[in-house]
mmCIF file of C-alpha atoms and ligand atoms in Angstrom:
data_model
loop_
_atom_site.group_PDB
_atom_site.id
_atom_site.type_symbol
_atom_site.label_atom_id
_atom_site.label_comp_id
_atom_site.label_asym_id
_atom_site.label_seq_id
_atom_site.Cartn_x
_atom_site.Cartn_y
_atom_site.Cartn_z
ATOM 1 C CA MET A 222 -74.355 -182.782 -40.715
ATOM 2 C CA LYS A 223 -73.697 -186.630 -41.526
ATOM 3 C CA ASP A 224 -70.148 -186.900 -42.083
ATOM 4 C CA PHE A 225 -67.750 -185.874 -39.423
ATOM 5 C CA LYS A 226 -64.453 -187.444 -40.261
ATOM 6 C CA ASP A 227 -61.886 -184.624 -40.617
ATOM 7 C CA LYS A 228 -64.188 -181.930 -40.248
ATOM 8 C CA VAL A 229 -63.192 -179.260 -37.644
ATOM 9 C CA MET A 230 -65.458 -178.456 -34.430
ATOM 10 C CA PHE A 231 -64.863 -175.071 -32.546
ATOM 11 C CA ILE A 232 -66.389 -175.534 -29.243
ATOM 12 C CA THR A 233 -66.608 -173.294 -26.374
ATOM 13 C CA GLY A 234 -67.075 -174.521 -22.767
ATOM 14 C CA ALA A 235 -64.908 -177.650 -23.545
ATOM 15 C CA ALA A 236 -63.471 -177.791 -20.002
ATOM 16 C CA HIS A 237 -66.254 -179.398 -18.410
ATOM 17 C CA GLY A 238 -69.870 -180.884 -18.756
ATOM 18 C CA PHE A 239 -71.460 -180.980 -21.965
ATOM 19 C CA GLY A 240 -68.478 -179.316 -23.917
ATOM 20 C CA ARG A 241 -66.391 -182.136 -22.614
ATOM 21 C CA VAL A 242 -68.435 -185.008 -23.588
ATOM 22 C CA ILE A 243 -69.474 -183.472 -27.158
ATOM 23 C CA ALA A 244 -65.524 -183.101 -27.683
ATOM 24 C CA GLU A 245 -64.898 -186.518 -26.772
ATOM 25 C CA GLU A 246 -67.534 -187.803 -29.048
ATOM 26 C CA GLY A 247 -66.403 -185.530 -31.732
ATOM 27 C CA ALA A 248 -62.802 -186.881 -31.627
ATOM 28 C CA LYS A 249 -64.292 -190.599 -31.748
ATOM 29 C CA ARG A 250 -65.809 -189.682 -35.002
ATOM 30 C CA GLY A 251 -62.420 -188.466 -36.467
ATOM 31 C CA MET A 252 -63.050 -184.780 -36.027
ATOM 32 C CA LYS A 253 -60.263 -182.206 -35.650
ATOM 33 C CA LEU A 254 -60.988 -180.048 -32.346
ATOM 34 C CA ALA A 255 -60.552 -176.538 -31.138
ATOM 35 C CA LEU A 256 -61.203 -176.475 -27.721
ATOM 36 C CA VAL A 257 -62.252 -173.182 -26.033
ATOM 37 C CA ASP A 258 -62.649 -172.428 -22.337
ATOM 38 C CA ILE A 259 -61.843 -169.947 -19.764
ATOM 39 C CA ASP A 260 -60.613 -172.705 -17.091
ATOM 40 C CA LYS A 261 -57.199 -173.923 -18.356
ATOM 41 C CA PRO A 262 -56.273 -176.659 -16.229
ATOM 42 C CA ALA A 263 -59.690 -178.341 -16.718
ATOM 43 C CA LEU A 264 -59.403 -177.473 -20.512
ATOM 44 C CA ASN A 265 -55.979 -179.148 -20.526
ATOM 45 C CA GLU A 266 -57.581 -182.386 -18.996
ATOM 46 C CA THR A 267 -60.210 -182.351 -21.987
ATOM 47 C CA TYR A 268 -57.321 -181.863 -24.378
ATOM 48 C CA GLN A 269 -55.336 -184.887 -22.962
ATOM 49 C CA ILE A 270 -58.600 -186.876 -23.043
ATOM 50 C CA VAL A 271 -59.151 -186.327 -26.687
ATOM 51 C CA VAL A 272 -55.522 -186.511 -28.013
ATOM 52 C CA ALA A 273 -55.135 -189.844 -25.988
ATOM 53 C CA THR A 274 -57.791 -191.127 -28.507
ATOM 54 C CA GLY A 275 -55.733 -190.069 -31.497
ATOM 55 C CA ALA A 276 -57.446 -186.899 -32.314
ATOM 56 C CA ASP A 277 -56.090 -183.744 -33.826
ATOM 57 C CA ALA A 278 -56.842 -180.865 -31.219
ATOM 58 C CA VAL A 279 -55.827 -177.686 -30.041
ATOM 59 C CA MET A 280 -56.707 -175.934 -26.829
ATOM 60 C CA ILE A 281 -57.276 -172.337 -26.613
ATOM 61 C CA PRO A 282 -57.861 -170.829 -23.255
ATOM 62 C CA THR A 283 -60.365 -167.936 -23.960
ATOM 63 C CA ASP A 284 -62.462 -165.678 -21.990
ATOM 64 C CA VAL A 285 -65.564 -165.853 -24.139
ATOM 65 C CA THR A 286 -66.978 -162.687 -22.562
ATOM 66 C CA LYS A 287 -64.374 -160.650 -24.648
ATOM 67 C CA GLU A 288 -65.003 -160.335 -28.330
ATOM 68 C CA ASP A 289 -61.180 -159.915 -29.116
ATOM 69 C CA GLU A 290 -60.414 -163.133 -27.405
ATOM 70 C CA VAL A 291 -63.186 -165.106 -29.247
ATOM 71 C CA ASN A 292 -61.715 -163.671 -32.317
ATOM 72 C CA ALA A 293 -58.116 -164.627 -31.646
ATOM 73 C CA ALA A 294 -59.523 -168.062 -30.751
ATOM 74 C CA ILE A 295 -61.082 -168.362 -34.116
ATOM 75 C CA ASP A 296 -57.971 -166.927 -35.922
ATOM 76 C CA GLN A 297 -55.849 -169.711 -34.197
ATOM 77 C CA THR A 298 -58.234 -172.319 -35.259
ATOM 78 C CA LEU A 299 -58.025 -171.302 -38.873
ATOM 79 C CA GLN A 300 -54.265 -171.109 -38.684
ATOM 80 C CA THR A 301 -54.213 -174.725 -37.204
ATOM 81 C CA PHE A 302 -56.869 -176.421 -39.258
ATOM 82 C CA LYS A 303 -57.602 -173.978 -42.134
ATOM 83 C CA GLN A 304 -61.265 -174.411 -41.974
ATOM 84 C CA ILE A 305 -64.348 -174.460 -39.204
ATOM 85 C CA ASP A 306 -67.289 -176.897 -40.083
ATOM 86 C CA LEU A 307 -69.192 -177.133 -36.674
ATOM 87 C CA LEU A 308 -69.562 -174.468 -34.262
ATOM 88 C CA ILE A 309 -70.780 -175.565 -30.847
ATOM 89 C CA ASN A 310 -71.601 -172.443 -28.606
ATOM 90 C CA ASP A 311 -71.856 -174.144 -25.317
ATOM 91 C CA ALA A 312 -70.020 -172.006 -22.706
ATOM 92 C CA GLY A 313 -72.418 -171.039 -20.102
ATOM 93 C CA ILE A 314 -73.075 -170.110 -16.538
ATOM 94 C CA ALA A 315 -76.096 -169.856 -14.196
ATOM 95 C CA LEU A 316 -76.774 -167.438 -11.896
ATOM 96 C CA PRO A 317 -79.761 -167.737 -9.670
ATOM 97 C CA GLY A 318 -81.108 -164.582 -7.937
ATOM 98 C CA ARG A 319 -84.345 -162.507 -7.829
ATOM 99 C CA MET A 320 -84.768 -159.514 -10.169
ATOM 100 C CA TRP A 321 -84.628 -157.056 -7.214
ATOM 101 C CA GLU A 322 -81.545 -158.759 -5.477
ATOM 102 C CA LEU A 323 -79.097 -159.866 -8.268
ATOM 103 C CA PRO A 324 -76.436 -157.264 -8.845
ATOM 104 C CA THR A 325 -76.523 -155.519 -12.519
ATOM 105 C CA ARG A 326 -73.015 -156.743 -12.817
ATOM 106 C CA ASP A 327 -74.106 -160.298 -12.544
ATOM 107 C CA TRP A 328 -76.858 -159.650 -15.258
ATOM 108 C CA GLU A 329 -73.991 -158.344 -17.623
ATOM 109 C CA TRP A 330 -71.596 -161.419 -17.021
ATOM 110 C CA ILE A 331 -74.615 -163.739 -17.621
ATOM 111 C CA MET A 332 -75.572 -161.990 -20.737
ATOM 112 C CA HIS A 333 -72.064 -161.826 -21.848
ATOM 113 C CA VAL A 334 -71.225 -165.604 -21.404
ATOM 114 C CA ASN A 335 -74.529 -166.899 -22.275
ATOM 115 C CA VAL A 336 -75.464 -164.547 -25.170
ATOM 116 C CA MET A 337 -72.744 -162.404 -26.461
ATOM 117 C CA SER A 338 -70.369 -165.097 -26.671
ATOM 118 C CA GLN A 339 -72.632 -166.929 -29.034
ATOM 119 C CA VAL A 340 -73.143 -163.869 -31.185
ATOM 120 C CA TYR A 341 -69.345 -163.037 -31.168
ATOM 121 C CA ALA A 342 -68.677 -166.694 -32.700
ATOM 122 C CA MET A 343 -71.551 -166.620 -34.902
ATOM 123 C CA LYS A 344 -70.831 -163.154 -36.522
ATOM 124 C CA ARG A 345 -67.177 -164.184 -37.365
ATOM 125 C CA ILE A 346 -67.958 -167.926 -38.172
ATOM 126 C CA ILE A 347 -70.776 -167.617 -40.393
ATOM 127 C CA PRO A 348 -68.943 -165.718 -43.216
ATOM 128 C CA ILE A 349 -66.164 -168.110 -42.953
ATOM 129 C CA MET A 350 -68.256 -171.007 -43.399
ATOM 130 C CA MET A 351 -70.063 -169.203 -46.338
ATOM 131 C CA ALA A 352 -66.753 -168.397 -47.954
ATOM 132 C CA GLN A 353 -65.491 -172.306 -47.639
ATOM 133 C CA LYS A 354 -68.459 -173.249 -49.815
ATOM 134 C CA THR A 355 -68.635 -176.373 -47.771
ATOM 135 C CA HIS A 356 -71.514 -177.790 -45.412
ATOM 136 C CA GLY A 357 -71.429 -176.348 -42.077
ATOM 137 C CA ALA A 358 -73.467 -176.556 -38.818
ATOM 138 C CA ILE A 359 -73.869 -174.308 -35.804
ATOM 139 C CA LEU A 360 -75.330 -175.489 -32.573
ATOM 140 C CA ASN A 361 -76.217 -173.113 -29.664
ATOM 141 C CA VAL A 362 -76.561 -174.569 -26.321
ATOM 142 C CA ALA A 363 -79.643 -172.790 -24.753
ATOM 143 C CA SER A 364 -81.720 -174.537 -22.231
ATOM 144 C CA ILE A 365 -85.363 -175.585 -21.533
ATOM 145 C CA ALA A 366 -85.126 -172.360 -19.554
ATOM 146 C CA GLY A 367 -85.105 -170.660 -22.934
ATOM 147 C CA LEU A 368 -88.822 -171.865 -23.695
ATOM 148 C CA VAL A 369 -90.400 -171.770 -20.263
ATOM 149 C CA ASP A 370 -90.126 -169.586 -17.258
ATOM 150 C CA THR A 371 -89.501 -170.650 -13.575
ATOM 151 C CA PRO A 372 -89.074 -168.704 -10.517
ATOM 152 C CA GLY A 373 -85.927 -167.633 -9.073
ATOM 153 C CA MET A 374 -83.463 -167.090 -11.970
ATOM 154 C CA PRO A 375 -84.655 -164.340 -14.225
ATOM 155 C CA ALA A 376 -81.254 -163.656 -15.639
ATOM 156 C CA TYR A 377 -80.626 -167.255 -16.594
ATOM 157 C CA HIS A 378 -84.130 -167.143 -18.424
ATOM 158 C CA ALA A 379 -83.530 -163.969 -19.918
ATOM 159 C CA SER A 380 -80.077 -165.042 -21.479
ATOM 160 C CA LYS A 381 -81.531 -168.610 -22.784
ATOM 161 C CA PHE A 382 -84.593 -166.988 -24.284
ATOM 162 C CA ALA A 383 -82.170 -164.772 -26.124
ATOM 163 C CA SER A 384 -80.217 -167.760 -27.299
ATOM 164 C CA VAL A 385 -83.208 -169.386 -28.450
ATOM 165 C CA GLY A 386 -84.636 -166.339 -30.157
ATOM 166 C CA MET A 387 -81.362 -165.573 -31.860
ATOM 167 C CA SER A 388 -80.934 -169.067 -33.194
ATOM 168 C CA GLU A 389 -84.385 -169.096 -34.658
ATOM 169 C CA ALA A 390 -84.022 -165.885 -36.331
ATOM 170 C CA THR A 391 -80.488 -166.660 -37.622
ATOM 171 C CA ALA A 392 -82.079 -169.808 -39.200
ATOM 172 C CA TYR A 393 -84.408 -167.672 -40.871
ATOM 173 C CA ASP A 394 -81.780 -165.585 -42.313
ATOM 174 C CA LEU A 395 -79.478 -168.529 -43.234
ATOM 175 C CA GLN A 396 -82.276 -170.027 -45.305
ATOM 176 C CA ARG A 397 -83.056 -166.754 -47.012
ATOM 177 C CA ALA A 398 -79.220 -166.278 -47.976
ATOM 178 C CA GLY A 399 -79.140 -169.965 -49.372
ATOM 179 C CA ALA A 400 -76.284 -170.625 -47.044
ATOM 180 C CA ASP A 401 -75.259 -174.256 -46.705
ATOM 181 C CA ILE A 402 -75.322 -173.878 -42.857
ATOM 182 C CA GLU A 403 -77.507 -176.085 -40.593
ATOM 183 C CA MET A 404 -78.835 -174.169 -37.421
ATOM 184 C CA HIS A 405 -79.518 -176.125 -34.165
ATOM 185 C CA VAL A 406 -80.598 -174.940 -30.797
ATOM 186 C CA MET A 407 -80.325 -177.474 -27.553
ATOM 187 C CA CYS A 408 -82.760 -176.893 -24.637
ATOM 188 C CA PRO A 409 -81.729 -179.418 -22.094
ATOM 189 C CA GLY A 410 -83.516 -179.858 -18.646
ATOM 190 C CA PHE A 411 -81.269 -180.418 -15.711
ATOM 191 C CA VAL A 412 -78.227 -182.633 -16.093
ATOM 192 C CA GLN A 413 -75.662 -183.489 -13.797
ATOM 193 C CA THR A 414 -72.549 -181.021 -14.605
ATOM 194 C CA ASP A 415 -70.209 -178.662 -13.086
ATOM 195 C CA LEU A 416 -72.924 -175.609 -13.742
ATOM 196 C CA TYR A 417 -73.408 -175.062 -10.132
ATOM 197 C CA HIS A 418 -69.595 -174.102 -9.936
ATOM 198 C CA THR A 419 -70.362 -171.062 -11.950
ATOM 199 C CA GLU A 420 -68.646 -168.805 -9.370
ATOM 200 C CA GLU A 421 -65.319 -170.640 -10.032
ATOM 201 C CA HIS A 422 -65.384 -169.161 -13.617
ATOM 202 C CA ARG A 423 -66.183 -165.370 -12.643
ATOM 203 C CA PRO A 424 -63.825 -163.255 -14.546
ATOM 204 C CA LYS A 425 -62.122 -160.145 -12.818
ATOM 205 C CA GLN A 426 -64.248 -157.586 -14.695
ATOM 206 C CA TYR A 427 -67.449 -158.889 -12.976
ATOM 207 C CA SER A 428 -65.895 -159.189 -9.554
ATOM 208 C CA ASP A 429 -66.641 -157.178 -6.500
ATOM 209 C CA PRO A 430 -66.038 -159.258 -3.356
ATOM 210 C CA SER A 431 -66.994 -156.027 -1.367
ATOM 211 C CA ASP A 432 -70.632 -156.168 -2.585
ATOM 212 C CA PRO A 433 -72.513 -157.664 0.611
ATOM 213 C CA TYR A 434 -74.737 -159.375 -1.930
ATOM 214 C CA TYR A 435 -72.162 -162.149 -2.004
ATOM 215 C CA GLN A 436 -72.538 -162.626 1.526
ATOM 216 C CA SER A 437 -76.286 -162.562 1.727
ATOM 217 C CA GLU A 438 -78.810 -165.154 2.456
ATOM 218 C CA ALA A 439 -80.260 -164.665 -0.977
ATOM 219 C CA PHE A 440 -77.155 -165.536 -2.702
ATOM 220 C CA LEU A 441 -76.435 -168.638 -0.495
ATOM 221 C CA LYS A 442 -80.075 -169.896 -1.063
ATOM 222 C CA GLY A 443 -79.177 -169.152 -4.767
ATOM 223 C CA GLN A 444 -76.186 -171.242 -4.755
ATOM 224 C CA GLN A 445 -77.942 -174.045 -2.714
ATOM 225 C CA PHE A 446 -80.759 -174.123 -5.144
ATOM 226 C CA ALA A 447 -78.526 -174.348 -8.076
ATOM 227 C CA LYS A 448 -76.519 -177.280 -6.638
ATOM 228 C CA TYR A 449 -79.822 -179.125 -5.901
ATOM 229 C CA VAL A 450 -81.427 -178.784 -9.429
ATOM 230 C CA ILE A 451 -78.052 -179.701 -11.167
ATOM 231 C CA THR A 452 -77.132 -182.681 -8.931
ATOM 232 C CA ASN A 453 -80.522 -184.087 -9.215
ATOM 233 C CA GLY A 454 -80.731 -183.836 -12.979
ATOM 234 C CA MET A 455 -80.203 -186.558 -15.366
ATOM 235 C CA PRO A 456 -76.852 -188.319 -15.927
ATOM 236 C CA LEU A 457 -74.633 -186.516 -18.548
ATOM 237 C CA ASP A 458 -74.028 -189.778 -20.226
ATOM 238 C CA THR A 459 -76.518 -189.567 -23.169
ATOM 239 C CA ILE A 460 -76.004 -186.000 -23.985
ATOM 240 C CA ALA A 461 -73.077 -186.306 -26.653
ATOM 241 C CA ALA A 462 -75.058 -189.159 -28.426
ATOM 242 C CA THR A 463 -78.305 -186.990 -28.511
ATOM 243 C CA VAL A 464 -76.329 -183.964 -30.119
ATOM 244 C CA PHE A 465 -74.702 -186.276 -32.618
ATOM 245 C CA LYS A 466 -77.893 -187.999 -33.570
ATOM 246 C CA ALA A 467 -79.702 -184.413 -33.656
ATOM 247 C CA LEU A 468 -76.535 -183.121 -36.018
ATOM 248 C CA GLU A 469 -77.054 -186.324 -38.352
ATOM 249 C CA GLU A 470 -80.742 -185.615 -38.571
ATOM 250 C CA ASP A 471 -80.641 -182.163 -38.924
ATOM 251 C CA GLN A 472 -82.992 -181.667 -35.892
ATOM 252 C CA PHE A 473 -83.420 -177.877 -35.142
ATOM 253 C CA TYR A 474 -84.637 -178.078 -31.551
ATOM 254 C CA ILE A 475 -82.913 -180.524 -29.424
ATOM 255 C CA LEU A 476 -84.690 -181.266 -26.106
ATOM 256 C CA THR A 477 -83.829 -183.882 -23.462
ATOM 257 C CA HIS A 478 -86.489 -184.142 -21.023
ATOM 258 C CA PRO A 479 -89.932 -184.839 -22.468
ATOM 259 C CA GLN A 480 -91.613 -184.348 -19.027
ATOM 260 C CA PHE A 481 -91.257 -180.627 -19.430
ATOM 261 C CA ASN A 482 -93.164 -180.580 -22.801
ATOM 262 C CA PRO A 483 -96.395 -179.858 -20.958
ATOM 263 C CA LEU A 484 -94.943 -176.619 -19.670
ATOM 264 C CA ILE A 485 -94.083 -175.478 -22.922
ATOM 265 C CA LEU A 486 -97.318 -176.105 -24.259
ATOM 266 C CA ASP A 487 -98.830 -174.439 -21.057
ATOM 267 C CA ARG A 488 -96.581 -171.432 -21.776
ATOM 268 C CA VAL A 489 -97.890 -171.044 -25.574
ATOM 269 C CA ASN A 490 -101.619 -171.652 -24.650
ATOM 270 C CA ARG A 491 -101.180 -168.835 -21.852
ATOM 271 C CA ILE A 492 -99.918 -166.348 -24.547
ATOM 272 C CA VAL A 493 -102.687 -167.101 -27.063
ATOM 273 C CA LYS A 494 -105.313 -166.827 -24.594
ATOM 274 C CA ASN A 495 -104.065 -163.662 -22.813
ATOM 275 C CA GLY A 496 -103.266 -165.507 -19.738
ATOM 276 C CA ALA A 497 -100.448 -164.752 -17.274
ATOM 277 C CA PRO A 498 -97.705 -166.539 -15.473
ATOM 278 C CA ASP A 499 -99.019 -168.753 -12.753
ATOM 279 C CA VAL A 500 -96.576 -170.008 -10.008
ATOM 280 C CA HIS A 501 -98.726 -173.002 -9.491
ATOM 281 C CA VAL A 502 -97.910 -174.406 -12.838
ATOM 282 C CA MET A 503 -94.545 -175.215 -11.216
ATOM 283 C CA ASP A 504 -96.157 -177.051 -8.117
ATOM 284 C CA GLY A 505 -94.368 -180.633 -7.702
ATOM 285 C CA ILE A 506 -91.634 -179.431 -10.368
ATOM 286 C CA MET A 507 -89.524 -176.939 -8.503
HETATM 287 N N1 LIG B 276 -76.409 -178.879 -16.776
HETATM 288 C C1 LIG B 276 -77.748 -178.428 -17.076
HETATM 289 O O1 LIG B 276 -78.559 -178.838 -16.299
HETATM 290 C C2 LIG B 276 -77.817 -177.553 -18.198
HETATM 291 C C3 LIG B 276 -79.272 -177.392 -18.584
HETATM 292 C C4 LIG B 276 -79.546 -176.577 -19.704
HETATM 293 C C5 LIG B 276 -78.604 -175.956 -20.335
HETATM 294 N N2 LIG B 276 -77.352 -176.078 -19.920
HETATM 295 C C6 LIG B 276 -76.416 -175.436 -20.604
HETATM 296 O O2 LIG B 276 -75.304 -176.151 -21.133
HETATM 297 C C7 LIG B 276 -74.119 -175.561 -21.369
HETATM 298 C C8 LIG B 276 -72.909 -176.103 -20.854
HETATM 299 O O3 LIG B 276 -73.149 -176.087 -19.357
HETATM 300 P P1 LIG B 276 -72.799 -177.271 -18.397
HETATM 301 O O4 LIG B 276 -74.060 -177.805 -17.702
HETATM 302 O O5 LIG B 276 -71.839 -178.316 -19.146
HETATM 303 O O6 LIG B 276 -71.772 -176.646 -17.278
HETATM 304 P P2 LIG B 276 -70.370 -176.580 -16.951
HETATM 305 O O7 LIG B 276 -70.241 -175.692 -15.800
HETATM 306 O O8 LIG B 276 -70.091 -178.202 -16.471
HETATM 307 O O9 LIG B 276 -69.487 -176.237 -18.336
HETATM 308 C C9 LIG B 276 -69.777 -174.997 -18.720
HETATM 309 C C10 LIG B 276 -68.431 -174.422 -19.334
HETATM 310 O O10 LIG B 276 -68.535 -173.061 -19.518
HETATM 311 C C11 LIG B 276 -67.184 -172.531 -19.246
HETATM 312 N N3 LIG B 276 -67.290 -170.945 -19.172
HETATM 313 C C12 LIG B 276 -67.825 -170.328 -18.199
HETATM 314 N N4 LIG B 276 -67.661 -168.981 -18.264
HETATM 315 C C13 LIG B 276 -66.760 -168.963 -19.414
HETATM 316 C C14 LIG B 276 -66.269 -167.813 -20.065
HETATM 317 N N5 LIG B 276 -66.186 -166.560 -19.659
HETATM 318 N N6 LIG B 276 -65.272 -168.014 -21.103
HETATM 319 C C15 LIG B 276 -65.031 -169.388 -21.530
HETATM 320 N N7 LIG B 276 -65.693 -170.471 -20.970
HETATM 321 C C16 LIG B 276 -66.365 -170.122 -19.979
HETATM 322 C C17 LIG B 276 -66.808 -173.098 -17.976
HETATM 323 O O11 LIG B 276 -65.330 -173.140 -17.471
HETATM 324 C C18 LIG B 276 -67.367 -174.629 -18.319
HETATM 325 O O12 LIG B 276 -66.227 -175.442 -18.703
HETATM 326 C C19 LIG B 276 -74.284 -174.104 -20.718
HETATM 327 O O13 LIG B 276 -74.560 -173.165 -21.793
HETATM 328 C C20 LIG B 276 -75.519 -174.194 -19.772
HETATM 329 O O14 LIG B 276 -76.410 -173.135 -19.390
HETATM 330 C C21 LIG B 276 -77.115 -176.877 -18.811
#
């Protein structure tokens, strides 16, 4: 996608972090914006920032774990702007916790936010883009955690591997269908955002404060781990430029941390040589 002026961006996760800066950059480039997020006050802040630049925008508070709410947000976008040209599936959460400790409800929560929300939006928006007969683009925000494994967060890895896999598979299907839709998957390393505040975005349906897990040392350690890696990540300021350059150059994989490339190569080498995960690969990294 090279020409952004007057194109419509539908973006989830627009209230904080990546979503906010991508929306801001879209506004600067003359895009119309449908801003979607569960955090209404912070979403309103993003809305105020982009309309102050003169952008045409609508904010749509939405819990993306619910397909009917995602569909309603898409309907509202079409009523407002008549079309959708760029889908950014950015909403995401991070839930550390080992396989034998993380509650099942947290597995369901993370799979619904990080995977199913992307499914709901793509299922509905791809046919809309095809019917428009204009050029479209889809960008799923996954993670480097969708390309390599690390200890301590199997649910996050499972969700991000799913996002990468379905983005790759959908790219094939779009090509075979002759659709004029670009596919992208973003796989960043750690970046300083609000991602370690995931607990603040826990919807009621995934909440059970009586579960002793949420008072346990394992839970508290996981929270500290998430805060440490995110606050020590790279600054957020280059992310929007990276995204728009990748869109302009039709780059499928969008990586931000070249220092992790040896881990990707190591994983692929281990697979083809019938190797196994080796925790020492992470020595000096985490
Ligand atoms: N920050 C990093 O280090 C990093 C690295 C790799 C990938 N990512 C991915 O980038 C994406 C954006 O994360 P971020 O780092 O900007 O974090 P963030 O917490 O700043 O932003 C995530 C946004 O998703 C929203 N959200 C959460 N649950 C939601 C729900 N049920 N419905 C609607 N919106 C919901 C939050 O309100 C928030 O605005 C995520 O998919 C994340 O996994 C982040």
